[in-house]
Coordinates of C-alpha atoms and ligand atoms in Angstrom, one line a residue:
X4 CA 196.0 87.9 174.8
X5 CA 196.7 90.2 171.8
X6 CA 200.2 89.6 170.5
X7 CA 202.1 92.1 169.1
X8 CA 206.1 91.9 167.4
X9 CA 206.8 94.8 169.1
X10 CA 207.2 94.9 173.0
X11 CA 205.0 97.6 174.4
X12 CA 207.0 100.3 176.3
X13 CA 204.6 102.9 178.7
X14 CA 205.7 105.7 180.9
X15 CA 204.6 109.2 182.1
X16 CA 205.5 112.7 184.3
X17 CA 202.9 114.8 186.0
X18 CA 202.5 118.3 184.9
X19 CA 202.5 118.7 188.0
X20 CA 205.4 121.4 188.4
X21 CA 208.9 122.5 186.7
X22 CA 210.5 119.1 185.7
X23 CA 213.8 118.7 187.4
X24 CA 216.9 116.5 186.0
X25 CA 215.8 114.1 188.4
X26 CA 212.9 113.7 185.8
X27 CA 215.2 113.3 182.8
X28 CA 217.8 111.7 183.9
X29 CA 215.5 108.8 185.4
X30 CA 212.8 109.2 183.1
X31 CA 212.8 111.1 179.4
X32 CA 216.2 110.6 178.4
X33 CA 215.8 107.0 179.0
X34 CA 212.6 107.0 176.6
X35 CA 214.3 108.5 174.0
X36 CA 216.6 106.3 174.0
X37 CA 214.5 103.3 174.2
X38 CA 211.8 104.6 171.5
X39 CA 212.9 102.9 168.4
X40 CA 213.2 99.3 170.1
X41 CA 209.5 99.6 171.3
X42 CA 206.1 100.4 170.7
X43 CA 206.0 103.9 172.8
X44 CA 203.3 105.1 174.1
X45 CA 204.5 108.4 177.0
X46 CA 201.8 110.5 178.2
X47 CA 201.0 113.2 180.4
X48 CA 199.6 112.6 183.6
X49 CA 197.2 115.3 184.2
X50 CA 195.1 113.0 186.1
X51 CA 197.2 112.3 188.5
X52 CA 198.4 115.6 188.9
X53 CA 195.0 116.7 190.4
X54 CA 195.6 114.7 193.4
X55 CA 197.1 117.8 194.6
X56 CA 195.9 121.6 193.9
X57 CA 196.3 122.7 190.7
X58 CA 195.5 126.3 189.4
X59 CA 193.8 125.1 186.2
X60 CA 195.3 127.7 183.8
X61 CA 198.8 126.4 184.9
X62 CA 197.9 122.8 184.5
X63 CA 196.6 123.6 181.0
X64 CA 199.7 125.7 180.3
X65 CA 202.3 123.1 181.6
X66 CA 200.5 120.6 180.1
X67 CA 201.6 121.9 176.8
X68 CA 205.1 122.9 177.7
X69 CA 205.7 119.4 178.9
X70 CA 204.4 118.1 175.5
X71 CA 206.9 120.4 174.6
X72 CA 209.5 119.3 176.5
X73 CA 209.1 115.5 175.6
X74 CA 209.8 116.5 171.8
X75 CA 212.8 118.7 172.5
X76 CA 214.4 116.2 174.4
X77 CA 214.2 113.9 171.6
X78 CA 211.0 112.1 171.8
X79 CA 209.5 111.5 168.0
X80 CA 206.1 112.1 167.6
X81 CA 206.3 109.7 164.9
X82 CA 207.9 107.1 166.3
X83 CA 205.7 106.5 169.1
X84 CA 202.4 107.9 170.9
X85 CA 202.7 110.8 172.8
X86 CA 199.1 112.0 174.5
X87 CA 197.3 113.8 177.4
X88 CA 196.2 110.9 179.7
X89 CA 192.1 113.1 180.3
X90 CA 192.3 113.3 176.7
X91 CA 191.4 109.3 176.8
X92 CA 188.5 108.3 178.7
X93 CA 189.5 104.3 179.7
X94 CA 192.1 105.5 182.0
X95 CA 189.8 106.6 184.3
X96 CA 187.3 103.9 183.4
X97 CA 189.0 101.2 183.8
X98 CA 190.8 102.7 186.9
X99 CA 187.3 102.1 188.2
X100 CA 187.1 98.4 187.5
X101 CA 190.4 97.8 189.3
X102 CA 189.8 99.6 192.3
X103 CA 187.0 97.2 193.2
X104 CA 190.3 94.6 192.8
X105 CA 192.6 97.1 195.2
X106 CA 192.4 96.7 198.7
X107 CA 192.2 100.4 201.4
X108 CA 195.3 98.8 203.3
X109 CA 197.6 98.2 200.7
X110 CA 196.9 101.9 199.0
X111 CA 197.2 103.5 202.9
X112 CA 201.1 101.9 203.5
X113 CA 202.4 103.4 200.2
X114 CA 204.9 105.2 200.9
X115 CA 204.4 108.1 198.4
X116 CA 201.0 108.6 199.7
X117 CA 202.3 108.4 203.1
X118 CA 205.0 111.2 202.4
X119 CA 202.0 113.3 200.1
X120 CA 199.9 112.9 202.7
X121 CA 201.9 114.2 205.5
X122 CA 202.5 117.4 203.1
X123 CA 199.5 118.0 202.3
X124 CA 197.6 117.0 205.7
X125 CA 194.4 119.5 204.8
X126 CA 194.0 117.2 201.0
X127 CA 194.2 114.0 201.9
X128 CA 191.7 113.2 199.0
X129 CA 190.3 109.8 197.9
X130 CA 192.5 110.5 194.5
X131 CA 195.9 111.1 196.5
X132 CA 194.9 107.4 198.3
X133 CA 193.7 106.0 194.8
X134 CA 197.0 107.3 192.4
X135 CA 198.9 104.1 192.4
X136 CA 195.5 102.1 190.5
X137 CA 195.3 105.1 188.2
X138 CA 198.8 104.3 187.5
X139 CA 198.4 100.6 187.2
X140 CA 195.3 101.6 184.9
X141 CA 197.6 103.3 182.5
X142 CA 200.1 100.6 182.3
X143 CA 197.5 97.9 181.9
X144 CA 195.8 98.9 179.5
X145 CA 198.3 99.0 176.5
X146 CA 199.5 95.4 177.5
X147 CA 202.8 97.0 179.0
X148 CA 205.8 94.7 178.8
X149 CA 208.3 96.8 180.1
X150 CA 207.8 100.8 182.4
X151 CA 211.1 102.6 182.2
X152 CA 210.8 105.0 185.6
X153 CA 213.3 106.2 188.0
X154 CA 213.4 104.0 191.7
X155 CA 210.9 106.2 193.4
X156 CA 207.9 104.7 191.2
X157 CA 209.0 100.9 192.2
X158 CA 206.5 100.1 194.7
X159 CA 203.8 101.7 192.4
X160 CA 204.8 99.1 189.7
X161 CA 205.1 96.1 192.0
X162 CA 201.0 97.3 192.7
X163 CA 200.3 97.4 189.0
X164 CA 201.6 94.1 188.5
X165 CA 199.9 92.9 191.7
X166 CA 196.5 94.2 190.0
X167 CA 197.1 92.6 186.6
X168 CA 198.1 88.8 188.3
X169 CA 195.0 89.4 190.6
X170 CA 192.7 90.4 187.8
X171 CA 194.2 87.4 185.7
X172 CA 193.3 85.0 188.7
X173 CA 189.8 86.4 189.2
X174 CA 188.6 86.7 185.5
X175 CA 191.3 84.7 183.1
X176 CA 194.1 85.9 181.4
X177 CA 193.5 89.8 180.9
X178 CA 196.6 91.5 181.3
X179 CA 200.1 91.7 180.5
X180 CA 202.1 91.8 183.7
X181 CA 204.9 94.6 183.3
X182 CA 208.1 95.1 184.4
X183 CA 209.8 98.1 185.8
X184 CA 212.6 99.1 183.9
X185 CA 215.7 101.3 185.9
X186 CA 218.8 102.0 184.6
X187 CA 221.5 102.6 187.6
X188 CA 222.8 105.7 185.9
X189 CA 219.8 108.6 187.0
X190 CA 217.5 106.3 188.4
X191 CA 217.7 108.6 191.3
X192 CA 219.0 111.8 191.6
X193 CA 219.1 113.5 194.9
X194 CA 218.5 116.9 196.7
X195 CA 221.8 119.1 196.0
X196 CA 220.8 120.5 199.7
X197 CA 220.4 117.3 201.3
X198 CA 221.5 114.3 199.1
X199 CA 220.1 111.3 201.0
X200 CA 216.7 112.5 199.7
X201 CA 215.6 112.1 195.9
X202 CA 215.2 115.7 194.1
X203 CA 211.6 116.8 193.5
X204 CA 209.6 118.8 191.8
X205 CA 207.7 120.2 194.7
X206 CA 211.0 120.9 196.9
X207 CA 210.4 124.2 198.9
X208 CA 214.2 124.8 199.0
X209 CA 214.8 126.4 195.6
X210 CA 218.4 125.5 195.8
X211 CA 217.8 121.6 196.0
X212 CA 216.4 121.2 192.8
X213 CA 217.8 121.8 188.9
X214 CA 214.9 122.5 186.5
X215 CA 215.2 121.7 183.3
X216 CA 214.2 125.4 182.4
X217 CA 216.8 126.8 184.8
X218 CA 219.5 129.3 182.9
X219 CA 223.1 128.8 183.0
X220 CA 223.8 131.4 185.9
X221 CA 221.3 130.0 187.9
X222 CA 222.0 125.9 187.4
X223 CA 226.0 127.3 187.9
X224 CA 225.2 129.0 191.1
X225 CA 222.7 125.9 192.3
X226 CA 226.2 123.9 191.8
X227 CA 228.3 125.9 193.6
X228 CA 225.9 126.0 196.9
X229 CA 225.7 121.8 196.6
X230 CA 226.3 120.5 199.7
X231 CA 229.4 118.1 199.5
X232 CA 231.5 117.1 202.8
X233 CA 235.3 118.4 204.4
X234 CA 237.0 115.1 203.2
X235 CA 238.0 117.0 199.5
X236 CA 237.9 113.4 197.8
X237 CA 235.7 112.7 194.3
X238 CA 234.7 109.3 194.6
X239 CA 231.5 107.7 194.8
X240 CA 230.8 106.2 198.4
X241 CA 227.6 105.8 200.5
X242 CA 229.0 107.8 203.2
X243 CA 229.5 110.6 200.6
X244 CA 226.5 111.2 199.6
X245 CA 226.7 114.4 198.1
X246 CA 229.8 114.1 196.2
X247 CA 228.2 111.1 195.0
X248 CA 225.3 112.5 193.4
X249 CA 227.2 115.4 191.7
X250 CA 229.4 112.1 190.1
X251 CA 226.4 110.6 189.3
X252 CA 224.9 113.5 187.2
X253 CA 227.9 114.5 185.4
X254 CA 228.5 110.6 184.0
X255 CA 224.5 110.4 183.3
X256 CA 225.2 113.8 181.5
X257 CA 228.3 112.9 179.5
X258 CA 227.0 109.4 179.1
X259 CA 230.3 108.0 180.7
X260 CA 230.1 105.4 183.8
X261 CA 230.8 106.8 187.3
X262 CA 234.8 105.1 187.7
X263 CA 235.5 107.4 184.3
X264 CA 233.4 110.4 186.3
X265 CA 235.9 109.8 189.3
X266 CA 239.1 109.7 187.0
X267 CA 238.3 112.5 185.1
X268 CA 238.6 114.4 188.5
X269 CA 241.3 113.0 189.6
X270 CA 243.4 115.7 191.4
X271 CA 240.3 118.8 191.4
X272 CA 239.1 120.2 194.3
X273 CA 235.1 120.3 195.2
X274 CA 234.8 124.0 194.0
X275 CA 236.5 122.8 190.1
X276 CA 234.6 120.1 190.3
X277 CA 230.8 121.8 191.2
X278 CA 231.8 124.4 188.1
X279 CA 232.5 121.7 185.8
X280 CA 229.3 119.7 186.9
X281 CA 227.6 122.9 186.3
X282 CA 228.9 123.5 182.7
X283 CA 228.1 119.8 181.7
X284 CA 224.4 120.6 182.9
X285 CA 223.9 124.3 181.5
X286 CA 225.6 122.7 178.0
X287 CA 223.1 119.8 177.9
X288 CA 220.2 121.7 178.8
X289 CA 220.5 124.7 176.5
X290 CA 219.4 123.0 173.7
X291 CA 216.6 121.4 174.9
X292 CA 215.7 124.8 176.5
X293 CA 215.8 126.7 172.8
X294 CA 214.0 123.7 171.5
X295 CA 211.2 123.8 173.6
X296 CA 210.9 127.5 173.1
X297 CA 211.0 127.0 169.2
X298 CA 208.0 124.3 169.6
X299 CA 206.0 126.6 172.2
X300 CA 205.5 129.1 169.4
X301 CA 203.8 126.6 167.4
X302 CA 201.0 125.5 169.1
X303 CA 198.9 124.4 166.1
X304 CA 201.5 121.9 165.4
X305 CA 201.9 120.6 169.3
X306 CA 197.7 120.1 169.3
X307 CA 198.5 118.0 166.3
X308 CA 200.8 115.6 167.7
X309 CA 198.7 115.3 170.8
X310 CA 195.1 115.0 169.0
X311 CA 196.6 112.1 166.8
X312 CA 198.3 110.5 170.3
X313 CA 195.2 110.7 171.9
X314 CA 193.3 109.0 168.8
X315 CA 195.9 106.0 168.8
X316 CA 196.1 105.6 172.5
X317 CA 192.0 105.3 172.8
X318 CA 191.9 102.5 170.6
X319 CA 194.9 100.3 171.6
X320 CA 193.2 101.1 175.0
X321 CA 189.7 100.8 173.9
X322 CA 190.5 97.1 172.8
X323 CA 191.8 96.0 176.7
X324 CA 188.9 97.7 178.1
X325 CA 186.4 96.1 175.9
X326 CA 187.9 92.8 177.1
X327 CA 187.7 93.6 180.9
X328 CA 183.8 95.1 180.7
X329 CA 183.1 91.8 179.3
X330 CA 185.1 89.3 181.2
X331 CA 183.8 91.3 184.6
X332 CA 179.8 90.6 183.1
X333 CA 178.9 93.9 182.3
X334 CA 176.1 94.1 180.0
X335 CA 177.4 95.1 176.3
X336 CA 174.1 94.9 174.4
X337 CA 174.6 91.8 172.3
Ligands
TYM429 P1 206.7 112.0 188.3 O1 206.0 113.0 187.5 O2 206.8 112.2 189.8 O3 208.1 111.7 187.8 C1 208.3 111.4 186.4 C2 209.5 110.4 186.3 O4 210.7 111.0 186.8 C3 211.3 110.0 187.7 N1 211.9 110.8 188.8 C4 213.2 110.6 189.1 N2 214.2 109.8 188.6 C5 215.4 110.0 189.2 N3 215.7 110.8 190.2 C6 214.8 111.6 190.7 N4 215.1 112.5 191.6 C7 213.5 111.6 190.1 N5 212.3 112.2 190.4 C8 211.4 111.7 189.6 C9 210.1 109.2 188.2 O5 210.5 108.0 188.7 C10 209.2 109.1 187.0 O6 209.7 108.0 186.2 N6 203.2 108.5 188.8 C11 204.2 109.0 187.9 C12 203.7 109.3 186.6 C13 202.9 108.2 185.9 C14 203.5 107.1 185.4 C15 202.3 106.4 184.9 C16 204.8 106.6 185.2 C17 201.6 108.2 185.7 N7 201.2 107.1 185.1 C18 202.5 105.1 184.2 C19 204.9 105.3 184.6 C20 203.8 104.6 184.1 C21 204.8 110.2 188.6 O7 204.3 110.8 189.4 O8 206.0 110.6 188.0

């Protein structure tokens, strides 16, 4: 197995829809943080996001606004390798080669294809079923130690690592086996409507979700409407779900742990304490907004960044599926 100094870091977001803070709080602003420590490679998972209906001129367009978005929230194109996942052609090949190594049953009780297939009942297509080996397909083949993601992608990662010990048992030692990595601050944020459910992209309730592109009225007034409870007390408790969450953003936000959240409010009521969350968001997100703005005007310079990406990550991937079309027999011409 190639060894390397550096660990190998891997992660990636759909642009599939507007990204919520779910998505950076569990996701991005964990990579940025983690990108000097590792070698980085974050992509953009346009693949998967054609499990579900996609008007192509969006995808295309989002696809470029989240490359976008990964740089204005601090993500250096330098530092590590930032790509469009079609733009490299082993993800889907060797997503192939592991699905002969992925059983129907264990892809039918996931439960995100469970919940995506119950919402979109008339495209329940073989890609929808097959998203979790694309996944493992992208992790795998960089030799991924360590998959920062928020808790929602867990069982997709305990699959990838499945695939890699199976592959490992059939054919030899192949794979690195990765290992999910969740910080406890943002690893899931939930609906401001209904806060036992995570926030998503694709809620139909426009109030449930903040997007990252939201402006400052609109994030403040998504505060104010958050659901909380009649008990008037800012703590963190399972029962208190709500008031949880909003704690939970504000100490991912200010980068302070939830007991400091909980003091800091000591003695406000819900509606002082919704505006304040509300300011904390709106002031970390205008930058990033004008940032990704800035970069959007330059397009030449975003096709830069992902043409090289995609350069780098076909050969570091190149290398792993070489190995696997050879250790599963397939003819190579020597
Ligand atoms: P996606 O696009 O659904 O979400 C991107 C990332 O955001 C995290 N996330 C959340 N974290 C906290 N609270 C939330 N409410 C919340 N909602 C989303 C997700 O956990 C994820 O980390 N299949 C992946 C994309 C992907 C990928 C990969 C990830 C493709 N290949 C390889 C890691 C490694 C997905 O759909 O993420």
């Amino acid at each position: 197995m190639e060894e390397t100094t550096q660990k190998v870091l891997y992660s990636a977001v759909q642009p599939s829809g507007n990204l919520t803070i779910g998505n950076y709080l569990g996701a991005i602003r964990n990579w940025v943080k983690l990108q000097h420590e590792f070698t980085c490679f974050y992509a953009i998972a346009d693949l998967h996001a054609i499990t579900v209906k996609q008007e192509p001129a969006l995808l295309r367009r989002r696809t470029l606004e989240l490359a976008a978005l990964y740089v204005a929230c601090g993500v250096d194109p330098a530092a590590c390798t930032l790509y469009v996942q079609s733009n490299v052609a082993a993800h889907a090949e060797l997503t192939w080669v592991l699905n002969t190594l992925t059983y129907v049953g264990e892809m039918e009780r996931m439960t995100q294809f469970k919940d995506k297939a119950a919402r979109h009942a008339e495209n329940v297509n073989m890609g929808l079923m097959d998203y979790p080996v694309l996944m493992a397909a992208d992790i795998l083949l960089y030799q991924t130690q360590v998959v920062p993601v928020g808790i929602d992608q867990r069982q997709h990662l305990e699959i990838a690592r499945d695939i890699a010990i199976r592959f490992n048992n059939r054919y030899g030692e192949t794979f690195r086996v990765p290992e999910a990595y969740i910080l406890k601050e943002g690893a899931k944020i939930t609906s401001l409507q209904d806060p036992v459910r995570k926030m998503s992209k694709s809620d139909e309730n426009p109030n449930a979700s903040v997007f990252l592109s939201d402006d400052r009225d609109t994030i403040m007034r998504k505060f104010r409407r958050a659901v909380t409870d009649s008990d008037d007390r800012i703590v963190a408790a399972e029962e208190k779900p709500g008031v949880t969450n909003l704690l939970n953003i504000y100490a991912a936000f200010k980068g302070c742990t939830v007991p400091e959240a909980e003091k800091a409010f000591q003695g406000f009521g819900y509606g002082d304490f919704k505006f304040a969350v509300g300011e904390t968001v709106a002031d970390a997100l205008a930058p990033i907004q004008a940032e990704q703005q800035r970069l959007l005007a330059d397009k030449g310079y975003l096709a830069g960044i992902l043409k090289e990406g995609a350069a780098r990550a076909a050969y570091a991937a190149r290398k792993t599926l070489s190995k696997v079309y050879r250790k599963v027999g397939f003819y190579r011409g020597e």
